[in-house]
Amino acid sequence: MDNHTIADRLRRHARDLDAEGGNLYRVRAYRHAADVVLELEEPLALLLKRRGRRGLQELPGIGSHIAASIESLILTGEMPPRVQSSVGC
């Protein structure tokens, strides 16, 4: 999976979170991560192979949760399942 596709999936995830009334900071974090990914010259798949998840977390604005999401996208083509919030229950 190339960086452009990963960025697109991160943006889509942010859009879904926003539509579900998700945490604004998490929505912004996924959008920011997409911007960071698009600016990279190195493919994230190669970075993950060389440095592991830690290498992803060393990128600006990429924390442990987003790094795990990116790793899942690269390895499986899918975002990890989201834990459903109990808002409105």
PDB file of C-alpha atoms in Angstrom:
ATOM      1  CA  MET A   1       0.000   0.000   0.000  1.00  0.00           C
ATOM      2  CA  ASP A   2       1.491   3.339  -1.012  1.00  0.00           C
ATOM      3  CA  ASN A   3       1.607   6.513   1.066  1.00  0.00           C
ATOM      4  CA  HIS A   4      -1.148   8.212  -0.922  1.00  0.00           C
ATOM      5  CA  THR A   5      -3.535   5.324  -0.250  1.00  0.00           C
ATOM      6  CA  ILE A   6      -2.609   5.265   3.453  1.00  0.00           C
ATOM      7  CA  ALA A   7      -3.243   9.017   3.714  1.00  0.00           C
ATOM      8  CA  ASP A   8      -6.602   8.583   1.989  1.00  0.00           C
ATOM      9  CA  ARG A   9      -7.603   5.849   4.436  1.00  0.00           C
ATOM     10  CA  LEU A  10      -6.509   7.969   7.413  1.00  0.00           C
ATOM     11  CA  ARG A  11      -8.618  10.879   6.132  1.00  0.00           C
ATOM     12  CA  ARG A  12     -11.587   8.561   5.604  1.00  0.00           C
ATOM     13  CA  HIS A  13     -11.173   7.291   9.164  1.00  0.00           C
ATOM     14  CA  ALA A  14     -11.120  10.883  10.455  1.00  0.00           C
ATOM     15  CA  ARG A  15     -14.274  11.640   8.458  1.00  0.00           C
ATOM     16  CA  ASP A  16     -16.013   8.574   9.927  1.00  0.00           C
ATOM     17  CA  LEU A  17     -14.971   9.490  13.465  1.00  0.00           C
ATOM     18  CA  ASP A  18     -16.228  13.041  12.929  1.00  0.00           C
ATOM     19  CA  ALA A  19     -19.554  11.810  11.535  1.00  0.00           C
ATOM     20  CA  GLU A  20     -19.976   9.561  14.588  1.00  0.00           C
ATOM     21  CA  GLY A  21     -19.350  12.493  16.911  1.00  0.00           C
ATOM     22  CA  GLY A  22     -15.913  11.212  17.863  1.00  0.00           C
ATOM     23  CA  ASN A  23     -13.325  13.075  19.862  1.00  0.00           C
ATOM     24  CA  LEU A  24     -12.340  16.240  17.979  1.00  0.00           C
ATOM     25  CA  TYR A  25      -8.676  15.859  18.934  1.00  0.00           C
ATOM     26  CA  ARG A  26      -8.570  12.314  17.560  1.00  0.00           C
ATOM     27  CA  VAL A  27     -10.246  13.476  14.332  1.00  0.00           C
ATOM     28  CA  ARG A  28      -7.641  16.239  13.979  1.00  0.00           C
ATOM     29  CA  ALA A  29      -4.823  13.821  14.801  1.00  0.00           C
ATOM     30  CA  TYR A  30      -5.835  11.458  11.984  1.00  0.00           C
ATOM     31  CA  ARG A  31      -6.122  14.369   9.552  1.00  0.00           C
ATOM     32  CA  HIS A  32      -2.707  15.653  10.591  1.00  0.00           C
ATOM     33  CA  ALA A  33      -1.238  12.161  10.233  1.00  0.00           C
ATOM     34  CA  ALA A  34      -2.588  11.997   6.672  1.00  0.00           C
ATOM     35  CA  ASP A  35      -0.816  15.278   5.870  1.00  0.00           C
ATOM     36  CA  VAL A  36       2.442  13.964   7.358  1.00  0.00           C
ATOM     37  CA  VAL A  37       2.182  10.750   5.348  1.00  0.00           C
ATOM     38  CA  LEU A  38       1.672  12.661   2.094  1.00  0.00           C
ATOM     39  CA  GLU A  39       4.811  14.718   2.706  1.00  0.00           C
ATOM     40  CA  LEU A  40       7.063  11.684   3.160  1.00  0.00           C
ATOM     41  CA  GLU A  41       9.407  10.639   0.402  1.00  0.00           C
ATOM     42  CA  GLU A  42       9.999   7.189   1.891  1.00  0.00           C
ATOM     43  CA  PRO A  43       7.215   4.621   1.578  1.00  0.00           C
ATOM     44  CA  LEU A  44       5.728   3.858   4.993  1.00  0.00           C
ATOM     45  CA  ALA A  45       5.803   0.139   4.225  1.00  0.00           C
ATOM     46  CA  LEU A  46       9.586   0.356   3.894  1.00  0.00           C
ATOM     47  CA  LEU A  47       9.879   2.430   7.067  1.00  0.00           C
ATOM     48  CA  LEU A  48       7.788  -0.132   8.947  1.00  0.00           C
ATOM     49  CA  LYS A  49       9.924  -2.968   7.619  1.00  0.00           C
ATOM     50  CA  ARG A  50      13.183  -1.228   8.551  1.00  0.00           C
ATOM     51  CA  ARG A  51      12.250   0.337  11.903  1.00  0.00           C
ATOM     52  CA  GLY A  52       8.997  -1.274  13.013  1.00  0.00           C
ATOM     53  CA  ARG A  53       6.157   0.571  14.692  1.00  0.00           C
ATOM     54  CA  ARG A  54       8.703   2.656  16.591  1.00  0.00           C
ATOM     55  CA  GLY A  55       9.849   4.144  13.283  1.00  0.00           C
ATOM     56  CA  LEU A  56       6.281   5.202  12.545  1.00  0.00           C
ATOM     57  CA  GLN A  57       5.966   6.786  15.991  1.00  0.00           C
ATOM     58  CA  GLU A  58       9.069   8.858  15.368  1.00  0.00           C
ATOM     59  CA  LEU A  59       7.237  10.740  12.625  1.00  0.00           C
ATOM     60  CA  PRO A  60       5.822  14.119  13.721  1.00  0.00           C
ATOM     61  CA  GLY A  61       2.284  13.804  15.014  1.00  0.00           C
ATOM     62  CA  ILE A  62       2.172   9.995  14.829  1.00  0.00           C
ATOM     63  CA  GLY A  63       1.448   8.501  18.230  1.00  0.00           C
ATOM     64  CA  SER A  64       0.991   4.901  19.268  1.00  0.00           C
ATOM     65  CA  HIS A  65      -2.658   4.553  18.190  1.00  0.00           C
ATOM     66  CA  ILE A  66      -2.156   6.053  14.755  1.00  0.00           C
ATOM     67  CA  ALA A  67       1.055   4.061  14.294  1.00  0.00           C
ATOM     68  CA  ALA A  68      -0.931   0.898  15.061  1.00  0.00           C
ATOM     69  CA  SER A  69      -3.568   1.948  12.528  1.00  0.00           C
ATOM     70  CA  ILE A  70      -0.925   2.553   9.862  1.00  0.00           C
ATOM     71  CA  GLU A  71       0.752  -0.765  10.651  1.00  0.00           C
ATOM     72  CA  SER A  72      -2.586  -2.549  10.303  1.00  0.00           C
ATOM     73  CA  LEU A  73      -3.262  -0.811   6.988  1.00  0.00           C
ATOM     74  CA  ILE A  74       0.117  -1.866   5.628  1.00  0.00           C
ATOM     75  CA  LEU A  75      -0.043  -5.459   6.873  1.00  0.00           C
ATOM     76  CA  THR A  76      -3.736  -6.255   6.341  1.00  0.00           C
ATOM     77  CA  GLY A  77      -5.155  -3.483   4.180  1.00  0.00           C
ATOM     78  CA  GLU A  78      -7.664  -2.684   6.919  1.00  0.00           C
ATOM     79  CA  MET A  79      -7.946  -0.279   9.815  1.00  0.00           C
ATOM     80  CA  PRO A  80      -8.055  -1.974  13.210  1.00  0.00           C
ATOM     81  CA  PRO A  81     -11.568  -2.276  14.633  1.00  0.00           C
ATOM     82  CA  ARG A  82     -12.718   0.716  16.654  1.00  0.00           C
ATOM     83  CA  VAL A  83     -14.001   0.341  20.163  1.00  0.00           C
ATOM     84  CA  GLN A  84     -17.531   1.661  20.186  1.00  0.00           C
ATOM     85  CA  SER A  85     -18.116   4.452  22.659  1.00  0.00           C
ATOM     86  CA  SER A  86     -20.976   4.384  25.101  1.00  0.00           C
ATOM     87  CA  VAL A  87     -22.083   7.935  24.244  1.00  0.00           C
ATOM     88  CA  GLY A  88     -25.856   8.138  24.156  1.00  0.00           C
ATOM     89  CA  CYS A  89     -26.405   4.807  25.910  1.00  0.00           C
TER      90      CYS A  89
END
